[in-house]
PDB file of C-alpha atoms in Angstrom:
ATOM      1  CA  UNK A   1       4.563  17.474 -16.124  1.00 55.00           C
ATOM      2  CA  UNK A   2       6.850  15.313 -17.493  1.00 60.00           C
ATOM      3  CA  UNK A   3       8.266  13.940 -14.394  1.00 59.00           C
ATOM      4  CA  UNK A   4       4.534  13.153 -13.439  1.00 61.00           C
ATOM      5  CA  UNK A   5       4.664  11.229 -16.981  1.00 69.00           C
ATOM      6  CA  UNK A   6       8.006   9.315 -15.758  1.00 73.00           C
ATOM      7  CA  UNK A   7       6.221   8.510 -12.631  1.00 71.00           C
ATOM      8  CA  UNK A   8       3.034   6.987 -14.050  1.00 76.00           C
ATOM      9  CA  UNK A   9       5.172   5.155 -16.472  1.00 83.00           C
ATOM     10  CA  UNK A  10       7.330   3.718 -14.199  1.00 82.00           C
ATOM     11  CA  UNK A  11       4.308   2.914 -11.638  1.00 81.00           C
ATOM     12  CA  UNK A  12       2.351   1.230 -15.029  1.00 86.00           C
ATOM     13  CA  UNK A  13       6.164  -0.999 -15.878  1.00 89.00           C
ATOM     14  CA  UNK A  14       5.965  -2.119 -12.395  1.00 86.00           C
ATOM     15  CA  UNK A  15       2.657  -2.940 -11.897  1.00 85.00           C
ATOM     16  CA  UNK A  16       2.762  -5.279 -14.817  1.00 91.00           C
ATOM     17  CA  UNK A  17       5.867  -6.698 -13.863  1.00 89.00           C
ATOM     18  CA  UNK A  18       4.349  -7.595 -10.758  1.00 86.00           C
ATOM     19  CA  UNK A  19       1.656  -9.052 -12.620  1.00 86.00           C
ATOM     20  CA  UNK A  20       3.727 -11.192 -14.911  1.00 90.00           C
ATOM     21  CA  UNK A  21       5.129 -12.575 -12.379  1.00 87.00           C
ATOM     22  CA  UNK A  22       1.803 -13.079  -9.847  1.00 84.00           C
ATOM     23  CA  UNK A  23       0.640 -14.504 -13.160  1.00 88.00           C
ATOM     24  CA  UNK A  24       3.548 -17.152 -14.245  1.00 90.00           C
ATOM     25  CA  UNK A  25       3.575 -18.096 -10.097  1.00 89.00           C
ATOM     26  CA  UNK A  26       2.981 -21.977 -10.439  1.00 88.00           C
ATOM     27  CA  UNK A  27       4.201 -21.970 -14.453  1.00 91.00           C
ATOM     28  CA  UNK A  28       7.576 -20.621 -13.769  1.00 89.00           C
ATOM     29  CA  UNK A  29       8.743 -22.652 -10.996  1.00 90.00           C
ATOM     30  CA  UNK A  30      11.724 -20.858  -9.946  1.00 90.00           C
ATOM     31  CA  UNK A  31       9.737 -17.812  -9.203  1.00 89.00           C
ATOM     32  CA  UNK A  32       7.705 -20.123  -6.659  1.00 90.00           C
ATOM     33  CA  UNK A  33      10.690 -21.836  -5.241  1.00 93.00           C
ATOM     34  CA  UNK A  34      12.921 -18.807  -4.776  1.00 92.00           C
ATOM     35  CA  UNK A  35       9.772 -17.367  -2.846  1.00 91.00           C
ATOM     36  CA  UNK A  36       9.320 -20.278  -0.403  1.00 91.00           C
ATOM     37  CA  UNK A  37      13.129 -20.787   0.408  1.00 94.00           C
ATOM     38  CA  UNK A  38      12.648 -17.199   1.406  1.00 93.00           C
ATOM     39  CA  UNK A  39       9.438 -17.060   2.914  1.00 93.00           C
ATOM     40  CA  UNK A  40       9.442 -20.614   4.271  1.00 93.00           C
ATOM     41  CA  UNK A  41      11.900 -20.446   7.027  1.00 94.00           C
ATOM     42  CA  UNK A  42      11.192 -17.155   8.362  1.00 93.00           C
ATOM     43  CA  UNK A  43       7.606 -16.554   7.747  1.00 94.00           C
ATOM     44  CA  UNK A  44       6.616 -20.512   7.389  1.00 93.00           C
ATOM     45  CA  UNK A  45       8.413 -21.464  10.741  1.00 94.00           C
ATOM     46  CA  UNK A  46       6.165 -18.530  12.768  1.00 94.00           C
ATOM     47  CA  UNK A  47       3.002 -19.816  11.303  1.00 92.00           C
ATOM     48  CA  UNK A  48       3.548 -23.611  11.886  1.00 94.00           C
ATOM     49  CA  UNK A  49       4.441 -22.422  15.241  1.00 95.00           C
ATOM     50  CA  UNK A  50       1.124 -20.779  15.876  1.00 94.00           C
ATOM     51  CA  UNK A  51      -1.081 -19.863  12.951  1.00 92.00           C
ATOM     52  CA  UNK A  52      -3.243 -17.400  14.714  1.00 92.00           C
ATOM     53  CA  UNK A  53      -0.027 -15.276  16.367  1.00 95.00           C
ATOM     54  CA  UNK A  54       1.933 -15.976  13.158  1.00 94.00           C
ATOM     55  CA  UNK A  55      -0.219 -14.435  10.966  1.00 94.00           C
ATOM     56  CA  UNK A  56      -0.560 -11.606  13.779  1.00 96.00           C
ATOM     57  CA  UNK A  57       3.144 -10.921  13.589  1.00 96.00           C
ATOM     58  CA  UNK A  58       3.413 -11.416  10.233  1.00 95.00           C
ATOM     59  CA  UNK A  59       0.895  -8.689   9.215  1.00 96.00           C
ATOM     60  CA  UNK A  60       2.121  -6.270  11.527  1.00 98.00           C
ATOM     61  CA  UNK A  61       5.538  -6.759  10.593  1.00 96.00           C
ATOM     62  CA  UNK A  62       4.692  -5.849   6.708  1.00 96.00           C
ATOM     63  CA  UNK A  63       2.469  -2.978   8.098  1.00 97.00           C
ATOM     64  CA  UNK A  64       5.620  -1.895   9.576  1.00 97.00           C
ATOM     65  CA  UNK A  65       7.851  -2.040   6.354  1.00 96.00           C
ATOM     66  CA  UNK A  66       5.237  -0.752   3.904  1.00 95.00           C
ATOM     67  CA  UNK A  67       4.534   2.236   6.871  1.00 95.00           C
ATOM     68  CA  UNK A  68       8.550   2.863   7.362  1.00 95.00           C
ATOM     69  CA  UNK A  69       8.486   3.103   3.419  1.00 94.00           C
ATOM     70  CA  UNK A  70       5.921   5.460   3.022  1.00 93.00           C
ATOM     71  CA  UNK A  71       7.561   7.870   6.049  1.00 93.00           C
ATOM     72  CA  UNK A  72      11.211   7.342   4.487  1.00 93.00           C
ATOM     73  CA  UNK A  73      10.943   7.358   0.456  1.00 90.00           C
ATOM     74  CA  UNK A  74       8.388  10.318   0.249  1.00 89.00           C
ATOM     75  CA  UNK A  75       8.449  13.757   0.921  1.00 88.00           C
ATOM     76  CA  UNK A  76       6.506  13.999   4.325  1.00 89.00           C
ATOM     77  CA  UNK A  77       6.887  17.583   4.526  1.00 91.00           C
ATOM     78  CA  UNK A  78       5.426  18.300   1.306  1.00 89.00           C
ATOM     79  CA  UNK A  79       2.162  15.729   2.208  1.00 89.00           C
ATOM     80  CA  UNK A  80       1.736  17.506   5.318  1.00 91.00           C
ATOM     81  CA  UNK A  81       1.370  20.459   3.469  1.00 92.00           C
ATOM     82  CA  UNK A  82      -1.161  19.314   0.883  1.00 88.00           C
ATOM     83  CA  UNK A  83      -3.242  17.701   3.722  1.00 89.00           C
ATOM     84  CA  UNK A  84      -3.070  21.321   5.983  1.00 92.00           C
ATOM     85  CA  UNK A  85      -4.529  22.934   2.418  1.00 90.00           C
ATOM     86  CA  UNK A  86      -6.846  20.564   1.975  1.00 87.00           C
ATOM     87  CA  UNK A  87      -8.871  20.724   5.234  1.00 89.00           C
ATOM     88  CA  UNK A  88      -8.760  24.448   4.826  1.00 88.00           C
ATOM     89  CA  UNK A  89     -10.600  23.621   1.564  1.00 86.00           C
ATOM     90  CA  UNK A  90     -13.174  21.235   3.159  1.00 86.00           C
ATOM     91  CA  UNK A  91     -13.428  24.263   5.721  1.00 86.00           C
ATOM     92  CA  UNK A  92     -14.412  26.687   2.669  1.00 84.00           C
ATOM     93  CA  UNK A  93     -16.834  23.749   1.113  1.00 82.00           C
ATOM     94  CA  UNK A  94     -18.659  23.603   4.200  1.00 83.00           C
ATOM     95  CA  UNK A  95     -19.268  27.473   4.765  1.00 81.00           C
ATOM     96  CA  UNK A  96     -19.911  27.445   0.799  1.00 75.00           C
ATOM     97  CA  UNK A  97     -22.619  24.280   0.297  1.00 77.00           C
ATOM     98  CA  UNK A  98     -25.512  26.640  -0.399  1.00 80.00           C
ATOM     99  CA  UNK A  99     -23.396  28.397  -3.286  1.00 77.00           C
ATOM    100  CA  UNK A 100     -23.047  25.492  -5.880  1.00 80.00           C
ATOM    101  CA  UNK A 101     -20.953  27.924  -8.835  1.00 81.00           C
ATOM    102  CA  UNK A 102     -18.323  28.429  -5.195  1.00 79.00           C
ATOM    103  CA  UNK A 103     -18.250  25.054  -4.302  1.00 78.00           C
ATOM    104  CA  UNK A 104     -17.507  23.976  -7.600  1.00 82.00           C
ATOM    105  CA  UNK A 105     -14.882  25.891  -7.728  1.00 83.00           C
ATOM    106  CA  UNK A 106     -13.343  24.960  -4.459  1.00 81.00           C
ATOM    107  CA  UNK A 107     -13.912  21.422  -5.725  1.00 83.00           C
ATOM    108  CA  UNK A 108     -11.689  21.579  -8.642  1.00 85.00           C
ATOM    109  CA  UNK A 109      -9.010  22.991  -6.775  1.00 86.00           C
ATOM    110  CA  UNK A 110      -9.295  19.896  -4.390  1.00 85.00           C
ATOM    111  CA  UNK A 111      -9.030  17.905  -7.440  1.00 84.00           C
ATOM    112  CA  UNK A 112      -5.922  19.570  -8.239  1.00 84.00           C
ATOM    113  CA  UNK A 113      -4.182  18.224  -5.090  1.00 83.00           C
ATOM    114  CA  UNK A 114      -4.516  13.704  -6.791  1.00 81.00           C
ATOM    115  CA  UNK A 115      -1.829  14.051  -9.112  1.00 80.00           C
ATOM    116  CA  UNK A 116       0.866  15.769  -6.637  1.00 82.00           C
ATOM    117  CA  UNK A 117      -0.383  13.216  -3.547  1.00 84.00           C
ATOM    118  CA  UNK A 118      -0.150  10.342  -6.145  1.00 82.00           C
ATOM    119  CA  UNK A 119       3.530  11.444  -7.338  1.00 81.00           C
ATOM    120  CA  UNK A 120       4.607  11.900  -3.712  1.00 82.00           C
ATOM    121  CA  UNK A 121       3.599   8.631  -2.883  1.00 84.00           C
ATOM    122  CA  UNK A 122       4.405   6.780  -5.958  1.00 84.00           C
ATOM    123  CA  UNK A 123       8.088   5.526  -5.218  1.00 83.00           C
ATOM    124  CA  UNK A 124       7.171   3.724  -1.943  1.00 88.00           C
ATOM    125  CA  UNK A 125       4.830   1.918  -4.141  1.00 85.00           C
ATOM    126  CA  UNK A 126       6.960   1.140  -6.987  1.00 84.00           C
ATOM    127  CA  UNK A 127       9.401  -0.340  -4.439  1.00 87.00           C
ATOM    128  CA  UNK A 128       7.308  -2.344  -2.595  1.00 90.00           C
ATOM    129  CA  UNK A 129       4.839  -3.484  -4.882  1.00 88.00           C
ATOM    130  CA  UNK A 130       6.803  -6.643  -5.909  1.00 88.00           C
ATOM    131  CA  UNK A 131       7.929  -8.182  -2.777  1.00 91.00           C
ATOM    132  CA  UNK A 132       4.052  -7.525  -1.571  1.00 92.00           C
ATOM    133  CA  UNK A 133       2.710  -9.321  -4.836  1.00 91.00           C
ATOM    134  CA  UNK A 134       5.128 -12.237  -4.148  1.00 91.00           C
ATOM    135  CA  UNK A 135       3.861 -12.156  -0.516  1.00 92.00           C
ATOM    136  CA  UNK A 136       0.634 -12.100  -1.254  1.00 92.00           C
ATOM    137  CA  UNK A 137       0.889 -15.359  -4.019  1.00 92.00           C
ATOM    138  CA  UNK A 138       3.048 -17.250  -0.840  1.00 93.00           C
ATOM    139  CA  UNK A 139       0.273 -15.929   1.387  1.00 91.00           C
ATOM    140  CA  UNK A 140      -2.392 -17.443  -1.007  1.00 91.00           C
ATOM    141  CA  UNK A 141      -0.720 -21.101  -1.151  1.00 91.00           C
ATOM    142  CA  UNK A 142      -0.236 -21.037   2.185  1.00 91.00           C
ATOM    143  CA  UNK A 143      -3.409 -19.757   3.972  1.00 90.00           C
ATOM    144  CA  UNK A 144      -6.420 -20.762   0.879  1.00 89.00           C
ATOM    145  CA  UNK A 145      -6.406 -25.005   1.717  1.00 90.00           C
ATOM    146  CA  UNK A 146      -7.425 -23.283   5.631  1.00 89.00           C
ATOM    147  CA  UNK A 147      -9.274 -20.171   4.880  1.00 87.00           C
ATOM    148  CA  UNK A 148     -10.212 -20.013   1.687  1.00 88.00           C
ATOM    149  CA  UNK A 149     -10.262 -16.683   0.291  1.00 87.00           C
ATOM    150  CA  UNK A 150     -11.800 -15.027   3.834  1.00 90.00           C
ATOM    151  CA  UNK A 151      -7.298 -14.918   4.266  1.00 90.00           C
ATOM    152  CA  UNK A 152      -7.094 -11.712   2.292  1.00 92.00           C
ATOM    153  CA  UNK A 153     -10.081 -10.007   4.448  1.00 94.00           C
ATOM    154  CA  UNK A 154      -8.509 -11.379   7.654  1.00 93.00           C
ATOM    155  CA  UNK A 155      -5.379  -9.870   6.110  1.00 95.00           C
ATOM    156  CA  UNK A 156      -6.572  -6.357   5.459  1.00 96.00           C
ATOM    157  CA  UNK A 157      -8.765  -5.804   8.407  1.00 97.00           C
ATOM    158  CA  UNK A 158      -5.378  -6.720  10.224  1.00 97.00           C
ATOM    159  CA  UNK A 159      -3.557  -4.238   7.804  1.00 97.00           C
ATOM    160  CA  UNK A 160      -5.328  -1.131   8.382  1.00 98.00           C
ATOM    161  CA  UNK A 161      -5.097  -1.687  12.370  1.00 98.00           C
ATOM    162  CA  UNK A 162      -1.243  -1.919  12.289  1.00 98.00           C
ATOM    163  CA  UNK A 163      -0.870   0.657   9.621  1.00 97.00           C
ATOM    164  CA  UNK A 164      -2.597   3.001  11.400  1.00 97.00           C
ATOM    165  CA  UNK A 165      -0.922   2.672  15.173  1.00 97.00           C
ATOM    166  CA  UNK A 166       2.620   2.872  13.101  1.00 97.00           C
ATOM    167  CA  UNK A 167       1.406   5.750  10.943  1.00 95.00           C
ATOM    168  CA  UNK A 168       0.587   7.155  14.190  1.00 96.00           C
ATOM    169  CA  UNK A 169       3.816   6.005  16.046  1.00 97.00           C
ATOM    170  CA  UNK A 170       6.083   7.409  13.287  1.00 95.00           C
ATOM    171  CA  UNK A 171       4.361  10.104  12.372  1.00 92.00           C
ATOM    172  CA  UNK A 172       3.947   9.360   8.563  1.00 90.00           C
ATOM    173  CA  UNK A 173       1.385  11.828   6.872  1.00 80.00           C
TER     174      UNK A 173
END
């Protein structure tokens, strides 16, 4: 329990870290300007290049980082596990729907499985959640004066496709 409390703390510090700093983006201007001298020559040089294919390669290579993440700082093994109990629980519900006081039941003990799930995959999160905030304030600057806001939809429709072939390639549960 208490290392559960350690993780949610340390998710919660992060998380408003990132947030401080998404928030102080154009009021602290080193925070902007160390982001573009890193973003602009790598990232910034593929999308002048082609905007379209940029943004392409760009998305699928932070799919790929935030996937290798997931696979590499949590315990697959353990998520594997909690996924293999959990259909055999959805198995039960089914055979069980007519019973409501069974299903219930079988309900809480699906609930049981968020917190360990969350904890698994917390530390990916807490490492990554930064550079992706940062990212996504570059990505805003960059793509709103041609997009708009429609960027982040293009962004995540893009990020679910990659995620899932790599998730699939690598073999992340």
């Amino acid at each position: 329990m208490a290392e559960r409390k350690t993780g949610m703390l340390w998710f919660f510090i992060i998380m408003l870290i990132s947030l401080y700093i998404a928030s102080k983006w154009n009021s602290l201007p080193f925070i902007k300007n160390s982001v573009n001298a890193v973003l602009n020559p790598s990232f910034g040089a593929l999308l002048e290049w082609n905007l379209y294919i940029g943004f392409i390669v760009v998305i699928a290579f932070t799919s790929l980082v935030l996937t290798l993440s997931q696979k590499y700082l949590s315990d697959q093994d353990q998520l594997r596990e909690i996924k293999k109990e959990q259909k055999i629980l959805q198995e039960e519900m089914k055979k069980y729907k007519e019973n409501p006081e069974k299903l219930l039941e079988l309900q809480k003990k699906q609930l049981e499985f968020i917190p360990q799930t969350f904890n698994i995959t917390l530390k990916p999160l807490i490492y990554t959640s930064i550079p992706i905030i940062l990212l996504f304030r570059w990505f805003s600057d960059y793509f709103h004066p041609i997009f708009g806001n429609w960027w982040i939809l293009y962004y995540m429709i893009g990020a679910l496709v990659f995620s899932s072939i790599f998730r699939k390639l690598f073999n992340v549960a």
